[in-house]
Amino acid sequence: MGLNPILVIKTVENSTIGVRARLKDDFVEHEIVLNSVLAYYWANELPPVVKFLELFDSVVKRTINELMPHKNLYLKYSVKADSNLEDASMLEINLDEVMADDVGFKIDGKQLLLSGFKSVENEEGRVPFEKTFEKNIETPDIVLKKYEELKNKKE
């Protein structure tokens, strides 16, 4: 490929996360509506930051797969939170590297700053969390075949 694809991550009015993958004139975009997602996590007593990170991985994977079907997605990002991930109310994600089947993405909007995951009643005893995640996420063959079929229909 002559041009590297671009991955754009953006926050819109602190209520929506936009994830867009672009290659030349083609692009695919998905959004995470934070209010709806957080309401679901709270109603089901799920750890919101942990579940949000899982959803973020999934949305990035899906967005890139719809643009350029791939078997393996490599994601590298660092996470900072005001407490352990289960109890955190604030989250910072710094996206360092994204590759789909060894094709590197240029990243636009490398940092997400989010807050309001949990209400904090007592700041005492909260230990900040910081970790770099490196993930290889594989697309199952049957799913990859469906993405390839969708891509071929568009062309």
PDB file of C-alpha atoms in Angstrom:
ATOM      1  CA  MET A   1       0.000   0.000   0.000  1.00  0.00           C
ATOM      2  CA  GLY A   2       1.336   3.393  -0.935  1.00  0.00           C
ATOM      3  CA  LEU A   3      -0.472   5.442   1.688  1.00  0.00           C
ATOM      4  CA  ASN A   4      -0.845   4.414   5.286  1.00  0.00           C
ATOM      5  CA  PRO A   5      -4.395   4.255   6.554  1.00  0.00           C
ATOM      6  CA  ILE A   6      -5.409   6.745   9.243  1.00  0.00           C
ATOM      7  CA  LEU A   7      -7.205   6.062  12.513  1.00  0.00           C
ATOM      8  CA  VAL A   8      -8.958   9.067  14.053  1.00  0.00           C
ATOM      9  CA  ILE A   9     -10.167   8.970  17.651  1.00  0.00           C
ATOM     10  CA  LYS A  10     -12.091  11.998  18.897  1.00  0.00           C
ATOM     11  CA  THR A  11     -14.301  13.049  21.770  1.00  0.00           C
ATOM     12  CA  VAL A  12     -17.396  15.060  20.900  1.00  0.00           C
ATOM     13  CA  GLU A  13     -18.714  17.250  23.738  1.00  0.00           C
ATOM     14  CA  ASN A  14     -17.431  14.733  26.312  1.00  0.00           C
ATOM     15  CA  SER A  15     -20.427  12.495  25.533  1.00  0.00           C
ATOM     16  CA  THR A  16     -19.460  10.602  22.380  1.00  0.00           C
ATOM     17  CA  ILE A  17     -16.273   8.913  21.213  1.00  0.00           C
ATOM     18  CA  GLY A  18     -15.842   8.856  17.440  1.00  0.00           C
ATOM     19  CA  VAL A  19     -13.647   6.162  15.881  1.00  0.00           C
ATOM     20  CA  ARG A  20     -12.883   6.604  12.176  1.00  0.00           C
ATOM     21  CA  ALA A  21     -10.589   4.597   9.905  1.00  0.00           C
ATOM     22  CA  ARG A  22      -9.676   6.089   6.541  1.00  0.00           C
ATOM     23  CA  LEU A  23      -7.737   4.907   3.505  1.00  0.00           C
ATOM     24  CA  LYS A  24      -7.639   7.246   0.506  1.00  0.00           C
ATOM     25  CA  ASP A  25     -11.297   8.149  -0.188  1.00  0.00           C
ATOM     26  CA  ASP A  26     -12.807   5.266   1.801  1.00  0.00           C
ATOM     27  CA  PHE A  27     -13.682   5.599   5.462  1.00  0.00           C
ATOM     28  CA  VAL A  28     -15.667   3.831   8.158  1.00  0.00           C
ATOM     29  CA  GLU A  29     -16.867   5.525  11.324  1.00  0.00           C
ATOM     30  CA  HIS A  30     -18.469   4.303  14.537  1.00  0.00           C
ATOM     31  CA  GLU A  31     -19.429   6.102  17.716  1.00  0.00           C
ATOM     32  CA  ILE A  32     -19.547   5.147  21.367  1.00  0.00           C
ATOM     33  CA  VAL A  33     -22.321   7.089  23.109  1.00  0.00           C
ATOM     34  CA  LEU A  34     -20.952   7.379  26.628  1.00  0.00           C
ATOM     35  CA  ASN A  35     -24.201   8.229  28.448  1.00  0.00           C
ATOM     36  CA  SER A  36     -25.958   5.111  27.144  1.00  0.00           C
ATOM     37  CA  VAL A  37     -22.977   2.848  27.716  1.00  0.00           C
ATOM     38  CA  LEU A  38     -22.349   4.122  31.248  1.00  0.00           C
ATOM     39  CA  ALA A  39     -26.039   3.854  32.162  1.00  0.00           C
ATOM     40  CA  TYR A  40     -25.959   0.192  31.107  1.00  0.00           C
ATOM     41  CA  TYR A  41     -22.791  -0.507  33.108  1.00  0.00           C
ATOM     42  CA  TRP A  42     -24.167   1.189  36.220  1.00  0.00           C
ATOM     43  CA  ALA A  43     -27.563  -0.541  35.964  1.00  0.00           C
ATOM     44  CA  ASN A  44     -25.856  -3.926  35.711  1.00  0.00           C
ATOM     45  CA  GLU A  45     -23.210  -3.147  38.367  1.00  0.00           C
ATOM     46  CA  LEU A  46     -20.334  -3.633  35.923  1.00  0.00           C
ATOM     47  CA  PRO A  47     -16.968  -1.880  36.383  1.00  0.00           C
ATOM     48  CA  PRO A  48     -17.376   0.991  33.896  1.00  0.00           C
ATOM     49  CA  VAL A  49     -13.703   1.661  33.083  1.00  0.00           C
ATOM     50  CA  VAL A  50     -12.894  -2.031  32.570  1.00  0.00           C
ATOM     51  CA  LYS A  51     -15.928  -2.521  30.343  1.00  0.00           C
ATOM     52  CA  PHE A  52     -15.280   0.716  28.447  1.00  0.00           C
ATOM     53  CA  LEU A  53     -11.742  -0.439  27.580  1.00  0.00           C
ATOM     54  CA  GLU A  54     -13.159  -3.742  26.271  1.00  0.00           C
ATOM     55  CA  LEU A  55     -15.710  -1.828  24.188  1.00  0.00           C
ATOM     56  CA  PHE A  56     -13.039   0.578  22.906  1.00  0.00           C
ATOM     57  CA  ASP A  57     -10.899  -2.355  21.683  1.00  0.00           C
ATOM     58  CA  SER A  58     -13.926  -3.909  20.005  1.00  0.00           C
ATOM     59  CA  VAL A  59     -15.026  -0.696  18.255  1.00  0.00           C
ATOM     60  CA  VAL A  60     -11.509  -0.005  16.954  1.00  0.00           C
ATOM     61  CA  LYS A  61     -11.272  -3.607  15.696  1.00  0.00           C
ATOM     62  CA  ARG A  62     -14.687  -3.468  13.999  1.00  0.00           C
ATOM     63  CA  THR A  63     -14.052  -0.071  12.413  1.00  0.00           C
ATOM     64  CA  ILE A  64     -10.732  -1.132  10.912  1.00  0.00           C
ATOM     65  CA  ASN A  65     -12.122  -4.512   9.806  1.00  0.00           C
ATOM     66  CA  GLU A  66     -14.902  -2.805   7.860  1.00  0.00           C
ATOM     67  CA  LEU A  67     -12.339  -0.645   6.046  1.00  0.00           C
ATOM     68  CA  MET A  68      -9.678  -3.288   5.475  1.00  0.00           C
ATOM     69  CA  PRO A  69     -10.473  -6.828   6.600  1.00  0.00           C
ATOM     70  CA  HIS A  70      -7.577  -8.307   8.556  1.00  0.00           C
ATOM     71  CA  LYS A  71      -6.706 -11.368  10.593  1.00  0.00           C
ATOM     72  CA  ASN A  72      -4.639  -9.728  13.358  1.00  0.00           C
ATOM     73  CA  LEU A  73      -4.942  -6.318  14.963  1.00  0.00           C
ATOM     74  CA  TYR A  74      -2.129  -5.040  17.155  1.00  0.00           C
ATOM     75  CA  LEU A  75      -3.072  -2.291  19.605  1.00  0.00           C
ATOM     76  CA  LYS A  76      -0.655  -0.583  21.950  1.00  0.00           C
ATOM     77  CA  TYR A  77      -1.894   2.078  24.332  1.00  0.00           C
ATOM     78  CA  SER A  78      -1.144   3.403  27.779  1.00  0.00           C
ATOM     79  CA  VAL A  79      -3.836   3.932  30.366  1.00  0.00           C
ATOM     80  CA  LYS A  80      -3.808   6.242  33.366  1.00  0.00           C
ATOM     81  CA  ALA A  81      -6.602   6.309  35.922  1.00  0.00           C
ATOM     82  CA  ASP A  82      -7.182   7.949  39.289  1.00  0.00           C
ATOM     83  CA  SER A  83      -7.527   4.521  40.950  1.00  0.00           C
ATOM     84  CA  ASN A  84      -7.473   0.837  40.026  1.00  0.00           C
ATOM     85  CA  LEU A  85      -9.557   0.217  36.927  1.00  0.00           C
ATOM     86  CA  GLU A  86     -12.492  -1.286  38.847  1.00  0.00           C
ATOM     87  CA  ASP A  87     -12.882   1.861  40.988  1.00  0.00           C
ATOM     88  CA  ALA A  88     -11.623   4.600  38.659  1.00  0.00           C
ATOM     89  CA  SER A  89     -13.683   7.697  37.944  1.00  0.00           C
ATOM     90  CA  MET A  90     -11.259   9.275  35.435  1.00  0.00           C
ATOM     91  CA  LEU A  91      -9.422   7.678  32.523  1.00  0.00           C
ATOM     92  CA  GLU A  92      -6.716   8.760  30.102  1.00  0.00           C
ATOM     93  CA  ILE A  93      -5.921   6.629  27.048  1.00  0.00           C
ATOM     94  CA  ASN A  94      -2.842   7.381  24.937  1.00  0.00           C
ATOM     95  CA  LEU A  95      -2.898   5.387  21.712  1.00  0.00           C
ATOM     96  CA  ASP A  96       0.685   4.547  20.714  1.00  0.00           C
ATOM     97  CA  GLU A  97       0.490   2.086  17.834  1.00  0.00           C
ATOM     98  CA  VAL A  98      -2.113   0.363  15.656  1.00  0.00           C
ATOM     99  CA  MET A  99      -1.355  -2.261  12.992  1.00  0.00           C
ATOM    100  CA  ALA A 100      -3.693  -4.487  10.998  1.00  0.00           C
ATOM    101  CA  ASP A 101      -1.853  -7.477   9.496  1.00  0.00           C
ATOM    102  CA  ASP A 102       1.450  -5.546   9.697  1.00  0.00           C
ATOM    103  CA  VAL A 103       0.016  -2.405   8.042  1.00  0.00           C
ATOM    104  CA  GLY A 104       0.664   0.524  10.369  1.00  0.00           C
ATOM    105  CA  PHE A 105      -1.937   3.222  10.922  1.00  0.00           C
ATOM    106  CA  LYS A 106      -1.214   6.905  11.300  1.00  0.00           C
ATOM    107  CA  ILE A 107      -3.033   7.923  14.470  1.00  0.00           C
ATOM    108  CA  ASP A 108      -4.870  11.236  14.705  1.00  0.00           C
ATOM    109  CA  GLY A 109      -6.287  12.050  18.131  1.00  0.00           C
ATOM    110  CA  LYS A 110      -3.935   9.867  20.135  1.00  0.00           C
ATOM    111  CA  GLN A 111      -5.279  10.891  23.540  1.00  0.00           C
ATOM    112  CA  LEU A 112      -8.689  10.486  25.167  1.00  0.00           C
ATOM    113  CA  LEU A 113      -9.455  12.114  28.514  1.00  0.00           C
ATOM    114  CA  LEU A 114     -12.675  10.880  30.098  1.00  0.00           C
ATOM    115  CA  SER A 115     -14.264  11.409  33.493  1.00  0.00           C
ATOM    116  CA  GLY A 116     -17.474  10.642  35.353  1.00  0.00           C
ATOM    117  CA  PHE A 117     -17.218   6.860  35.302  1.00  0.00           C
ATOM    118  CA  LYS A 118     -17.960   6.650  39.035  1.00  0.00           C
ATOM    119  CA  SER A 119     -18.753   9.132  41.762  1.00  0.00           C
ATOM    120  CA  VAL A 120     -15.900   9.443  44.231  1.00  0.00           C
ATOM    121  CA  GLU A 121     -16.918   9.895  47.843  1.00  0.00           C
ATOM    122  CA  ASN A 122     -13.522   9.426  49.453  1.00  0.00           C
ATOM    123  CA  GLU A 123     -10.222  10.356  47.815  1.00  0.00           C
ATOM    124  CA  GLU A 124      -8.286   8.692  50.637  1.00  0.00           C
ATOM    125  CA  GLY A 125      -6.604   5.427  49.802  1.00  0.00           C
ATOM    126  CA  ARG A 126      -6.953   5.872  46.050  1.00  0.00           C
ATOM    127  CA  VAL A 127      -3.753   4.867  44.281  1.00  0.00           C
ATOM    128  CA  PRO A 128      -3.331   6.110  40.695  1.00  0.00           C
ATOM    129  CA  PHE A 129      -3.138   3.395  38.035  1.00  0.00           C
ATOM    130  CA  GLU A 130      -0.811   3.428  35.043  1.00  0.00           C
ATOM    131  CA  LYS A 131      -0.161   0.618  32.577  1.00  0.00           C
ATOM    132  CA  THR A 132       0.689   0.034  28.923  1.00  0.00           C
ATOM    133  CA  PHE A 133      -1.421  -2.547  27.129  1.00  0.00           C
ATOM    134  CA  GLU A 134      -0.187  -4.427  24.073  1.00  0.00           C
ATOM    135  CA  LYS A 135      -2.924  -6.523  22.518  1.00  0.00           C
ATOM    136  CA  ASN A 136      -3.055  -8.827  19.535  1.00  0.00           C
ATOM    137  CA  ILE A 137      -6.706  -9.287  18.669  1.00  0.00           C
ATOM    138  CA  GLU A 138      -7.448 -12.024  16.157  1.00  0.00           C
ATOM    139  CA  THR A 139     -10.444 -12.047  13.832  1.00  0.00           C
ATOM    140  CA  PRO A 140     -12.051 -15.511  13.612  1.00  0.00           C
ATOM    141  CA  ASP A 141     -11.968 -16.913  10.053  1.00  0.00           C
ATOM    142  CA  ILE A 142     -15.754 -16.954   9.668  1.00  0.00           C
ATOM    143  CA  VAL A 143     -15.983 -13.290  10.743  1.00  0.00           C
ATOM    144  CA  LEU A 144     -13.074 -12.315   8.486  1.00  0.00           C
ATOM    145  CA  LYS A 145     -14.857 -13.961   5.557  1.00  0.00           C
ATOM    146  CA  LYS A 146     -17.984 -11.847   6.246  1.00  0.00           C
ATOM    147  CA  TYR A 147     -15.949  -8.615   6.382  1.00  0.00           C
ATOM    148  CA  GLU A 148     -14.254  -9.540   3.093  1.00  0.00           C
ATOM    149  CA  GLU A 149     -17.656 -10.229   1.486  1.00  0.00           C
ATOM    150  CA  LEU A 150     -18.963  -6.852   2.690  1.00  0.00           C
ATOM    151  CA  LYS A 151     -15.865  -5.092   1.365  1.00  0.00           C
ATOM    152  CA  ASN A 152     -16.212  -6.806  -2.033  1.00  0.00           C
ATOM    153  CA  LYS A 153     -19.891  -5.772  -2.277  1.00  0.00           C
ATOM    154  CA  LYS A 154     -18.914  -2.111  -1.777  1.00  0.00           C
ATOM    155  CA  GLU A 155     -16.332  -2.243  -4.575  1.00  0.00           C
TER     156      GLU A 155
END
